[in-house]
Coordinates of N, CA, C and O in Angstrom, one line a residue:
R1 N -21.4 178.7 94.7 CA -20.9 179.1 93.3 C -19.7 180.0 93.4 O -18.8 179.8 92.6
N2 N -19.7 181.0 94.3 CA -18.5 181.9 94.5 C -17.3 181.2 94.9 O -16.2 181.5 94.5
E3 N -17.5 180.2 95.7 CA -16.3 179.4 96.2 C -15.8 178.6 95.0 O -14.5 178.5 94.9
R4 N -16.6 178.1 94.1 CA -16.2 177.3 93.0 C -15.4 178.2 92.0 O -14.3 177.9 91.5
A5 N -15.8 179.5 91.8 CA -15.2 180.4 90.9 C -13.8 180.8 91.5 O -12.8 180.9 90.8
A6 N -13.8 181.0 92.8 CA -12.6 181.4 93.5 C -11.6 180.2 93.4 O -10.4 180.4 93.2
H7 N -12.0 179.0 93.6 CA -11.2 177.8 93.5 C -10.6 177.7 92.1 O -9.4 177.4 91.9
K8 N -11.5 177.9 91.1 CA -11.1 177.8 89.7 C -9.9 178.7 89.4 O -9.0 178.4 88.7
N9 N -9.9 179.9 90.0 CA -8.9 180.9 89.7 C -7.6 180.6 90.5 O -6.5 181.2 90.1
E10 N -7.6 179.7 91.4 CA -6.5 179.4 92.2 C -6.1 177.9 92.1 O -5.0 177.5 92.6
C11 N -6.9 177.1 91.5 CA -6.6 175.7 91.4 C -5.3 175.3 90.8 O -5.0 175.8 89.6
E12 N -4.5 174.6 91.5 CA -3.1 174.3 91.0 C -3.1 173.2 89.9 O -2.2 173.1 89.2
L13 N -4.2 172.5 89.7 CA -4.3 171.5 88.7 C -4.9 172.0 87.4 O -4.9 171.3 86.4
E14 N -5.4 173.2 87.4 CA -6.0 173.8 86.2 C -4.9 174.1 85.1 O -3.8 174.6 85.5
V15 N -5.2 173.7 83.9 CA -4.3 174.0 82.8 C -4.5 175.4 82.3 O -5.6 175.8 82.0
V16 N -3.4 176.2 82.3 CA -3.4 177.6 82.0 C -2.4 177.9 80.9 O -1.4 177.2 80.7
T17 N -2.6 179.1 80.3 CA -1.6 179.6 79.3 C -0.8 180.6 80.0 O -1.3 181.5 80.7
C18 N 0.5 180.6 79.7 CA 1.4 181.6 80.3 C 1.0 183.0 79.9 O 0.7 183.9 80.7
G19 N 0.9 183.3 78.6 CA 0.3 184.6 78.1 C 1.2 185.8 78.2 O 0.7 186.9 77.9
R20 N 2.4 185.7 78.7 CA 3.3 186.8 78.8 C 3.5 187.5 77.5 O 3.9 186.8 76.5
E21 N 3.4 188.8 77.4 CA 3.6 189.5 76.1 C 5.0 189.7 75.7 O 5.9 189.9 76.6
D22 N 5.3 189.8 74.4 CA 6.6 190.1 73.9 C 6.8 191.6 74.1 O 5.9 192.4 73.8
T23 N 8.0 192.0 74.5 CA 8.2 193.5 74.8 C 8.4 194.2 73.5 O 8.2 195.4 73.4
E24 N 8.8 193.5 72.4 CA 9.0 194.2 71.1 C 7.8 194.2 70.2 O 7.7 195.1 69.4
D25 N 7.0 193.2 70.4 CA 5.8 193.1 69.5 C 4.6 192.6 70.4 O 4.5 191.4 70.6
P26 N 3.8 193.5 70.9 CA 2.7 193.1 71.9 C 1.7 192.2 71.3 O 0.8 191.6 72.0
T27 N 1.7 192.0 70.0 CA 0.7 191.0 69.4 C 1.2 189.6 69.5 O 0.4 188.6 69.3
L28 N 2.5 189.4 70.0 CA 3.0 188.1 70.2 C 3.0 187.8 71.7 O 3.2 188.8 72.5
F29 N 2.8 186.6 72.1 CA 2.8 186.2 73.5 C 3.1 184.7 73.7 O 3.1 184.0 72.7
C30 N 3.5 184.4 74.9 CA 3.8 183.0 75.2 C 2.6 182.1 75.2 O 1.6 182.4 75.9
T31 N 2.6 181.0 74.5 CA 1.5 180.1 74.4 C 1.7 178.8 75.2 O 1.0 177.9 75.0
H32 N 2.7 178.8 76.1 CA 3.0 177.7 76.9 C 1.8 177.3 77.7 O 1.2 178.1 78.4
L33 N 1.4 176.0 77.7 CA 0.3 175.5 78.5 C 0.8 174.5 79.5 O 1.7 173.7 79.2
A34 N 0.4 174.7 80.8 CA 0.8 173.8 81.8 C -0.2 174.0 83.0 O -0.9 174.9 83.1
E35 N -0.2 173.0 83.9 CA -1.0 173.2 85.1 C -0.4 174.4 85.9 O 0.8 174.6 85.8
R36 N -1.3 175.0 86.6 CA -0.9 176.3 87.3 C 0.3 176.0 88.2 O 1.2 176.9 88.3
R37 N 0.4 174.9 88.8 CA 1.5 174.6 89.8 C 2.8 174.5 89.0 O 3.9 174.7 89.7
F38 N 2.9 174.3 87.7 CA 4.1 174.3 87.0 C 4.5 175.6 86.3 O 5.5 175.7 85.6
M39 N 3.6 176.6 86.5 CA 3.9 177.9 85.8 C 5.0 178.7 86.5 O 5.7 179.4 85.9
S40 N 5.2 178.5 87.8 CA 6.3 179.2 88.5 C 7.7 178.9 87.9 O 8.4 179.7 87.6
P41 N 8.0 177.6 87.8 CA 9.3 177.2 87.2 C 9.4 177.8 85.7 O 10.4 178.2 85.3
H42 N 8.2 177.7 85.0 CA 8.2 178.2 83.6 C 8.6 179.7 83.5 O 9.3 180.1 82.6
A43 N 8.1 180.4 84.5 CA 8.3 181.9 84.5 C 9.7 182.2 84.5 O 10.1 183.2 84.0
N44 N 10.6 181.4 85.1 CA 12.0 181.6 85.2 C 12.7 181.2 83.9 O 13.9 181.6 83.7
E45 N 12.0 180.5 83.0 CA 12.6 180.1 81.7 C 11.9 180.6 80.5 O 12.4 180.4 79.4
C46 N 10.8 181.2 80.7 CA 10.0 181.7 79.6 C 10.8 182.6 78.7 O 11.4 183.6 79.1
E47 N 10.7 182.4 77.4 CA 11.4 183.3 76.4 C 10.8 184.7 76.3 O 11.4 185.5 75.7
Y48 N 9.6 184.8 76.9 CA 9.0 186.1 76.9 C 9.2 186.9 78.2 O 8.7 188.0 78.3
R49 N 9.9 186.3 79.1 CA 10.1 186.9 80.4 C 11.0 188.2 80.2 O 11.9 188.2 79.4
P50 N 10.7 189.3 81.0 CA 11.4 190.5 80.8 C 12.8 190.4 81.5 O 12.9 189.9 82.6
V51 N 13.8 190.8 80.7 CA 15.2 190.7 81.2 C 15.8 192.1 81.1 O 15.7 192.7 80.0
P52 N 16.4 192.7 82.1 CA 17.0 194.0 81.9 C 18.2 194.0 81.0 O 19.1 193.1 81.1
C53 N 18.3 194.9 80.1 CA 19.5 195.0 79.2 C 20.7 195.4 80.0 O 20.6 196.3 80.9
A54 N 21.8 194.8 79.7 CA 23.0 195.1 80.4 C 23.5 196.5 80.2 O 24.3 197.0 81.0
H55 N 23.1 197.2 79.2 CA 23.6 198.5 78.9 C 22.6 199.6 79.3 O 23.0 200.5 80.0
C56 N 21.3 199.5 78.9 CA 20.3 200.6 79.1 C 19.4 200.2 80.3 O 18.6 201.1 80.7
K57 N 19.4 199.0 80.7 CA 18.5 198.5 81.8 C 17.1 198.4 81.4 O 16.2 198.1 82.3
R58 N 16.7 198.7 80.2 CA 15.3 198.5 79.8 C 15.0 197.1 79.8 O 15.8 196.2 79.4
K59 N 13.7 196.7 80.2 CA 13.3 195.4 80.2 C 13.0 194.9 78.8 O 12.2 195.6 78.1
V60 N 13.6 193.8 78.3 CA 13.4 193.3 77.0 C 13.1 191.8 77.1 O 13.7 191.1 78.0
S61 N 12.2 191.3 76.3 CA 11.9 189.8 76.3 C 13.2 189.0 76.2 O 14.0 189.4 75.3
A62 N 13.3 188.0 76.9 CA 14.6 187.2 76.9 C 14.9 186.8 75.5 O 16.1 186.7 75.1
R63 N 13.9 186.5 74.6 CA 14.2 186.1 73.3 C 14.8 187.1 72.4 O 15.4 186.9 71.4
H64 N 14.7 188.4 72.8 CA 15.3 189.5 72.1 C 16.6 190.1 72.8 O 17.2 191.0 72.2
T65 N 16.9 189.6 73.9 CA 18.0 190.2 74.7 C 19.3 190.3 73.9 O 19.9 191.4 73.9
A66 N 19.8 189.2 73.4 CA 21.1 189.2 72.7 C 21.1 190.2 71.5 O 22.0 191.0 71.4
E67 N 20.1 190.2 70.7 CA 20.0 191.1 69.6 C 19.9 192.6 70.1 O 20.6 193.5 69.5
H68 N 19.1 192.8 71.1 CA 18.9 194.2 71.6 C 20.3 194.7 72.1 O 20.7 195.8 71.8
E69 N 21.0 193.9 72.9 CA 22.3 194.3 73.5 C 23.3 194.5 72.4 O 24.2 195.4 72.6
R70 N 23.3 193.8 71.3 CA 24.2 194.1 70.2 C 24.0 195.4 69.6 O 25.0 196.0 69.1
H71 N 22.8 195.9 69.6 CA 22.5 197.2 68.9 C 22.0 198.3 69.9 O 21.5 199.3 69.4
C72 N 22.1 198.1 71.2 CA 21.6 199.0 72.2 C 22.3 200.4 72.0 O 23.5 200.4 71.9
E73 N 21.5 201.4 72.1 CA 22.1 202.8 72.0 C 23.1 203.1 73.2 O 23.9 204.0 73.0
E74 N 22.9 202.4 74.3 CA 23.8 202.7 75.4 C 24.9 201.7 75.5 O 25.7 201.7 76.5
R75 N 25.2 200.9 74.5 CA 26.2 199.9 74.5 C 27.6 200.6 74.5 O 27.9 201.5 73.7
R76 N 28.4 200.2 75.4 CA 29.8 200.7 75.5 C 30.8 199.7 74.9 O 30.6 198.5 75.1
V77 N 31.8 200.2 74.2 CA 32.8 199.4 73.6 C 34.1 199.9 74.1 O 34.3 201.0 74.5
L78 N 35.1 199.0 73.9 CA 36.5 199.4 74.3 C 37.2 200.0 73.2 O 37.2 199.5 72.1
C79 N 37.8 201.2 73.4 CA 38.5 201.9 72.3 C 39.9 201.2 72.2 O 40.6 201.0 73.2
D80 N 40.2 200.7 71.0 CA 41.4 200.0 70.7 C 42.6 200.9 70.9 O 43.7 200.4 71.1
D81 N 42.5 202.2 70.7 CA 43.6 203.1 70.8 C 44.0 203.4 72.2 O 45.2 203.4 72.5
C82 N 43.1 203.6 73.1 CA 43.4 204.1 74.5 C 42.9 203.2 75.6 O 43.2 203.4 76.7
G83 N 42.0 202.3 75.2 CA 41.5 201.4 76.3 C 40.3 201.9 77.0 O 39.8 201.2 77.9
A84 N 39.8 203.1 76.7 CA 38.6 203.6 77.4 C 37.3 202.9 77.0 O 37.2 202.5 75.8
R85 N 36.4 202.9 77.9 CA 35.0 202.3 77.5 C 34.2 203.5 77.1 O 34.0 204.4 77.9
V86 N 33.7 203.4 75.9 CA 33.0 204.6 75.3 C 31.7 204.1 74.7 O 31.6 203.0 74.2
L87 N 30.6 204.9 74.7 CA 29.4 204.6 74.0 C 29.7 204.3 72.6 O 30.4 205.1 71.9
E88 N 29.2 203.2 72.0 CA 29.6 202.8 70.7 C 29.2 203.9 69.7 O 30.0 204.2 68.8
R89 N 28.1 204.6 69.9 CA 27.7 205.6 69.0 C 28.6 206.8 69.0 O 28.7 207.6 68.1
N90 N 29.4 207.0 70.1 CA 30.3 208.1 70.2 C 31.7 207.8 69.9 O 32.6 208.6 70.0
L91 N 32.0 206.5 69.5 CA 33.4 206.1 69.2 C 34.1 206.9 68.2 O 35.2 207.3 68.4
P92 N 33.4 207.2 67.0 CA 34.2 208.1 66.1 C 34.6 209.4 66.6 O 35.7 209.9 66.4
E93 N 33.7 210.1 67.4 CA 34.0 211.4 68.0 C 35.1 211.2 69.0 O 36.0 212.0 69.1
H94 N 35.0 210.1 69.8 CA 36.0 209.9 70.8 C 37.4 209.8 70.2 O 38.3 210.4 70.7
R95 N 37.5 209.0 69.1 CA 38.8 208.8 68.5 C 39.3 210.1 67.9 O 40.5 210.3 67.9
E96 N 38.4 210.9 67.4 CA 38.8 212.2 66.7 C 39.2 213.2 67.7 O 40.1 214.0 67.5
V97 N 38.5 213.3 68.9 CA 38.6 214.4 69.8 C 39.2 214.1 71.1 O 40.1 214.8 71.6
H98 N 38.7 213.0 71.7 CA 39.0 212.7 73.1 C 40.0 211.6 73.4 O 40.5 211.4 74.5
C99 N 40.2 210.8 72.4 CA 41.0 209.5 72.6 C 42.3 209.8 73.2 O 43.1 210.7 72.8
G100 N 42.7 209.0 74.2 CA 44.0 209.1 74.8 C 44.2 210.4 75.5 O 45.3 210.9 75.4
K101 N 43.2 211.0 76.1 CA 43.3 212.4 76.6 C 44.7 212.5 77.3 O 45.0 211.8 78.2
G102 N 45.4 213.5 76.8 CA 46.7 213.7 77.4 C 47.8 212.8 76.9 O 49.0 213.0 77.3
S103 N 47.5 211.9 75.9 CA 48.6 211.0 75.5 C 49.2 211.3 74.1 O 50.1 210.7 73.7
F104 N 48.6 212.3 73.4 CA 49.2 212.6 72.1 C 50.2 213.7 72.3 O 50.1 214.6 73.1
R105 N 51.3 213.6 71.5 CA 52.3 214.6 71.5 C 52.1 215.6 70.4 O 51.6 215.3 69.3
C106 N 52.6 216.8 70.6 CA 52.6 217.8 69.6 C 53.4 217.4 68.4 O 54.4 216.7 68.5
E107 N 52.9 217.7 67.2 CA 53.6 217.4 65.9 C 54.9 218.0 65.8 O 55.8 217.6 65.0
F108 N 55.2 219.0 66.6 CA 56.5 219.7 66.6 C 57.4 219.1 67.7 O 58.5 219.7 68.0
Q109 N 57.1 218.0 68.3 CA 57.8 217.3 69.3 C 59.3 217.0 68.8 O 60.2 217.2 69.5
K110 N 59.4 216.6 67.5 CA 60.7 216.3 67.0 C 61.6 217.6 67.0 O 62.9 217.4 66.8
Y111 N 61.0 218.8 67.1 CA 61.8 220.0 67.1 C 62.0 220.5 68.6 O 62.6 221.6 68.7
G112 N 61.4 219.8 69.5 CA 61.6 220.2 70.9 C 60.4 220.6 71.7 O 60.5 220.9 72.9
C113 N 59.2 220.6 71.1 CA 58.0 221.0 71.8 C 57.5 219.8 72.7 O 57.4 218.7 72.2
A114 N 57.3 220.0 73.9 CA 56.9 218.9 74.9 C 55.4 218.9 75.2 O 55.0 218.1 76.0
E115 N 54.6 219.7 74.5 CA 53.2 219.7 74.7 C 52.5 218.4 74.4 O 52.8 217.7 73.5
R116 N 51.5 218.0 75.3 CA 50.7 216.8 75.1 C 49.3 217.2 75.3 O 49.0 218.1 76.1
G117 N 48.3 216.4 74.7 CA 46.9 216.6 74.9 C 46.1 215.9 73.9 O 46.6 215.1 73.2
T118 N 44.8 216.2 73.9 CA 43.9 215.6 73.0 C 44.2 216.2 71.6 O 44.9 217.2 71.5
R119 N 43.6 215.6 70.6 CA 43.8 216.2 69.2 C 43.3 217.6 69.2 O 43.9 218.5 68.6
A120 N 42.1 217.9 69.8 CA 41.5 219.2 69.8 C 42.4 220.2 70.5 O 42.7 221.3 70.1
E121 N 42.9 219.8 71.7 CA 43.8 220.6 72.5 C 45.1 221.0 71.7 O 45.6 222.1 71.7
L122 N 45.6 219.9 71.0 CA 46.9 220.1 70.2 C 46.6 221.0 69.0 O 47.5 221.8 68.6
E123 N 45.4 220.9 68.4 CA 45.1 221.8 67.3 C 45.1 223.3 67.8 O 45.7 224.1 67.1
R124 N 44.5 223.5 68.9 CA 44.5 224.9 69.5 C 45.9 225.3 69.8 O 46.3 226.4 69.6
H125 N 46.7 224.4 70.4 CA 48.1 224.7 70.8 C 48.9 225.1 69.6 O 49.7 226.0 69.7
C126 N 48.8 224.3 68.5 CA 49.5 224.6 67.3 C 49.2 226.0 66.8 O 50.0 226.7 66.3
A127 N 47.9 226.3 66.8 CA 47.5 227.7 66.3 C 48.0 228.8 67.2 O 48.5 229.8 66.8
D128 N 47.9 228.5 68.5 CA 48.4 229.6 69.5 C 49.9 229.7 69.6 O 50.4 230.8 69.8
D129 N 50.6 228.6 69.4 CA 52.1 228.6 69.6 C 52.8 228.5 68.3 O 54.0 228.0 68.2
A130 N 52.3 229.0 67.2 CA 52.9 228.9 65.9 C 54.3 229.6 65.9 O 55.3 229.1 65.3
A131 N 54.4 230.8 66.5 CA 55.6 231.5 66.5 C 56.7 230.7 67.3 O 57.9 230.7 66.9
R132 N 56.3 230.1 68.4 CA 57.3 229.3 69.2 C 57.7 228.1 68.4 O 58.9 227.8 68.4
H133 N 56.8 227.5 67.7 CA 57.1 226.3 66.9 C 58.1 226.7 65.7 O 59.0 226.0 65.4
L134 N 57.8 227.9 65.1 CA 58.7 228.4 64.1 C 60.1 228.6 64.7 O 61.1 228.2 64.0
R135 N 60.2 229.1 65.9 CA 61.5 229.4 66.5 C 62.2 228.0 66.8 O 63.4 227.9 66.5
L136 N 61.5 227.0 67.2 CA 62.0 225.7 67.4 C 62.6 225.1 66.1 O 63.7 224.5 66.1
V137 N 61.8 225.3 65.1 CA 62.3 224.7 63.8 C 63.5 225.5 63.3 O 64.5 224.9 62.8
M138 N 63.5 226.8 63.5 CA 64.7 227.6 63.1 C 65.9 227.2 63.9 O 67.0 227.1 63.3
L139 N 65.8 227.0 65.2 CA 66.9 226.5 66.0 C 67.4 225.2 65.5 O 68.6 224.9 65.4
Q140 N 66.5 224.3 65.2 CA 66.9 223.0 64.6 C 67.6 223.1 63.3 O 68.6 222.4 63.1
L141 N 67.1 224.0 62.4 CA 67.8 224.2 61.2 C 69.2 224.8 61.4 O 70.1 224.4 60.7
D142 N 69.3 225.8 62.3 CA 70.6 226.3 62.6 C 71.6 225.2 63.1 O 72.7 225.2 62.6
A143 N 71.1 224.3 63.9 CA 71.9 223.2 64.4 C 72.3 222.3 63.3 O 73.5 221.9 63.2
Q144 N 71.4 222.1 62.3 CA 71.7 221.3 61.2 C 72.8 222.0 60.3 O 73.7 221.3 59.8
H145 N 72.6 223.3 60.1 CA 73.6 224.0 59.3 C 75.0 223.9 59.9 O 76.0 223.7 59.2
E146 N 75.1 224.1 61.2 CA 76.4 224.0 61.9 C 76.9 222.6 61.7 O 78.1 222.4 61.4
K147 N 76.1 221.6 61.8 CA 76.5 220.2 61.7 C 77.0 220.0 60.2 O 78.1 219.4 60.0
Y148 N 76.3 220.4 59.3 CA 76.7 220.3 57.9 C 77.9 221.1 57.6 O 78.8 220.6 56.8
A149 N 78.1 222.2 58.2 CA 79.3 223.0 58.0 C 80.5 222.3 58.5 O 81.6 222.2 57.8
R150 N 80.4 221.7 59.7 CA 81.5 220.9 60.2 C 81.8 219.6 59.3 O 82.9 219.3 59.0
W151 N 80.7 219.0 58.8 CA 80.8 217.9 57.9 C 81.5 218.3 56.6 O 82.4 217.6 56.2
Y152 N 81.1 219.4 56.0 CA 81.7 219.9 54.8 C 83.1 220.2 55.0 O 84.0 219.9 54.2
A153 N 83.5 220.8 56.2 CA 84.9 221.2 56.5 C 85.7 219.9 56.6 O 86.8 219.8 56.0
E154 N 85.1 218.9 57.2 CA 85.8 217.6 57.3 C 86.0 217.0 55.9 O 87.1 216.5 55.6
V155 N 85.0 217.0 55.1 CA 85.0 216.5 53.8 C 86.1 217.2 52.9 O 86.9 216.6 52.2
D156 N 86.1 218.6 53.1 CA 87.1 219.4 52.4 C 88.5 219.0 52.8 O 89.4 219.0 52.0
G157 N 88.6 218.8 54.1 CA 90.0 218.4 54.7 C 90.4 217.1 54.1 O 91.6 216.9 53.7
V158 N 89.5 216.1 54.0 CA 89.8 214.8 53.4 C 90.1 215.0 51.9 O 91.1 214.4 51.4
K159 N 89.4 215.8 51.2 CA 89.7 216.1 49.8 C 91.0 216.7 49.6 O 91.8 216.3 48.7
E160 N 91.4 217.6 50.4 CA 92.7 218.3 50.4 C 93.8 217.2 50.7 O 94.9 217.2 50.0
A161 N 93.6 216.4 51.7 CA 94.6 215.4 52.0 C 94.7 214.4 50.9 O 95.9 214.0 50.5
V162 N 93.6 214.0 50.2 CA 93.7 213.1 49.1 C 94.4 213.8 47.9 O 95.3 213.2 47.2
A163 N 94.1 215.0 47.6 CA 94.7 215.8 46.5 C 96.2 215.9 46.8 O 97.0 215.7 45.9
E164 N 96.6 216.2 48.0 CA 98.0 216.3 48.4 C 98.7 214.9 48.2 O 99.8 214.8 47.6
R165 N 98.0 213.9 48.6 CA 98.6 212.5 48.4 C 98.7 212.2 46.9 O 99.7 211.6 46.5
V166 N 97.7 212.6 46.1 CA 97.8 212.3 44.7 C 98.9 213.1 44.1 O 99.7 212.6 43.2
R167 N 99.2 214.4 44.5 CA 100.3 215.2 44.0 C 101.6 214.5 44.3 O 102.5 214.4 43.5
A168 N 101.7 214.1 45.6 CA 102.9 213.4 46.1 C 103.1 212.1 45.3 O 104.3 211.8 44.8
D169 N 102.1 211.4 45.0 CA 102.2 210.1 44.3 C 102.6 210.4 42.8 O 103.3 209.7 42.2
D170 N 102.0 211.5 42.3 CA 102.3 211.9 40.9 C 103.8 212.2 40.8 O 104.5 211.9 39.8
E171 N 104.4 212.9 41.8 CA 105.8 213.2 41.8 C 106.6 211.9 41.9 O 107.6 211.8 41.2
V172 N 106.2 211.0 42.7 CA 106.9 209.7 42.8 C 106.8 209.0 41.4 O 107.8 208.5 40.9
V173 N 105.6 209.0 40.8 CA 105.5 208.3 39.6 C 106.3 209.0 38.5 O 107.0 208.3 37.7
A174 N 106.3 210.3 38.5 CA 107.2 211.0 37.5 C 108.6 210.7 37.7 O 109.4 210.5 36.8
A175 N 109.1 210.6 39.0 CA 110.5 210.3 39.3 C 110.8 208.9 38.8 O 111.9 208.6 38.3
V176 N 109.9 208.0 39.1 CA 110.1 206.6 38.7 C 110.1 206.5 37.1 O 111.0 205.8 36.6
N177 N 109.3 207.2 36.5 CA 109.3 207.2 35.0 C 110.6 207.8 34.5 O 111.1 207.3 33.5
A178 N 111.0 208.9 35.1 CA 112.3 209.5 34.7 C 113.4 208.5 34.9 O 114.3 208.3 34.0
E179 N 113.4 207.8 36.0 CA 114.5 206.8 36.3 C 114.4 205.6 35.2 O 115.4 205.2 34.7
V180 N 113.2 205.2 34.9 CA 113.0 204.1 33.9 C 113.5 204.6 32.5 O 114.2 203.9 31.8
R181 N 113.2 205.8 32.1 CA 113.7 206.3 30.8 C 115.2 206.4 30.8 O 115.8 206.1 29.8
R182 N 115.7 206.9 31.9 CA 117.2 207.0 32.0 C 117.8 205.6 31.9 O 118.8 205.4 31.2
G183 N 117.2 204.7 32.6 CA 117.7 203.3 32.5 C 117.6 202.8 31.1 O 118.5 202.1 30.6
E184 N 116.5 203.1 30.4 CA 116.3 202.6 29.0 C 117.3 203.3 28.1 O 117.9 202.7 27.2
D185 N 117.6 204.6 28.3 CA 118.5 205.3 27.5 C 120.0 204.8 27.7 O 120.7 204.6 26.8
E186 N 120.3 204.4 28.9 CA 121.6 203.9 29.2 C 121.8 202.5 28.6 O 122.8 202.1 28.1
G187 N 120.6 201.8 28.6 CA 120.7 200.4 28.0 C 120.8 200.5 26.5 O 121.4 199.6 25.9
K188 N 120.4 201.5 25.9 CA 120.5 201.6 24.4 C 121.9 202.0 24.1 O 122.4 201.7 23.0
G189 N 122.5 202.8 25.0 CA 123.8 203.3 24.7 C 124.9 202.3 24.8 O 126.0 202.4 24.4
E190 N 124.7 201.2 25.3 CA 125.7 200.2 25.6 C 125.9 199.4 24.4 O 125.8 198.9 23.5

């Protein structure tokens, strides 16, 4: 009798149920029926077989793997701004604080500040270096004032040259008018 029971538990021709449990809902299980000798190939294809998540390595039933990996807490995504791989749940903070570490320029760069860093570092930099930034802006304004002064002087020179030319032309026009009147007066007198 014991031999028969032992054989029944190992018999390759006995029809058995896979019975593998679902990792997400233990009330569900694989109902695949086959002879015991065909269960080994089924085990590699069973939709209830545990598969490690590519992100968190947790074992998930194959039938849930794609969905789990789409919403996995450990899923990393590529930041479009700097190309870093970041946990998806941390992407907003990454973009706000860490993105492009060292690749952002100070907002006073157009005035000559060469500082670079994260947004948080630059915020601190702007607070700490406000006086230096003010000096850079003042130097830029002074340079603009000098440039405008030269431009205004040039414009004034052009205006004076035009006014001189207009006066000279007025004199020529007055002389021509006088000549025309004289010619008309002489023509009347004949």
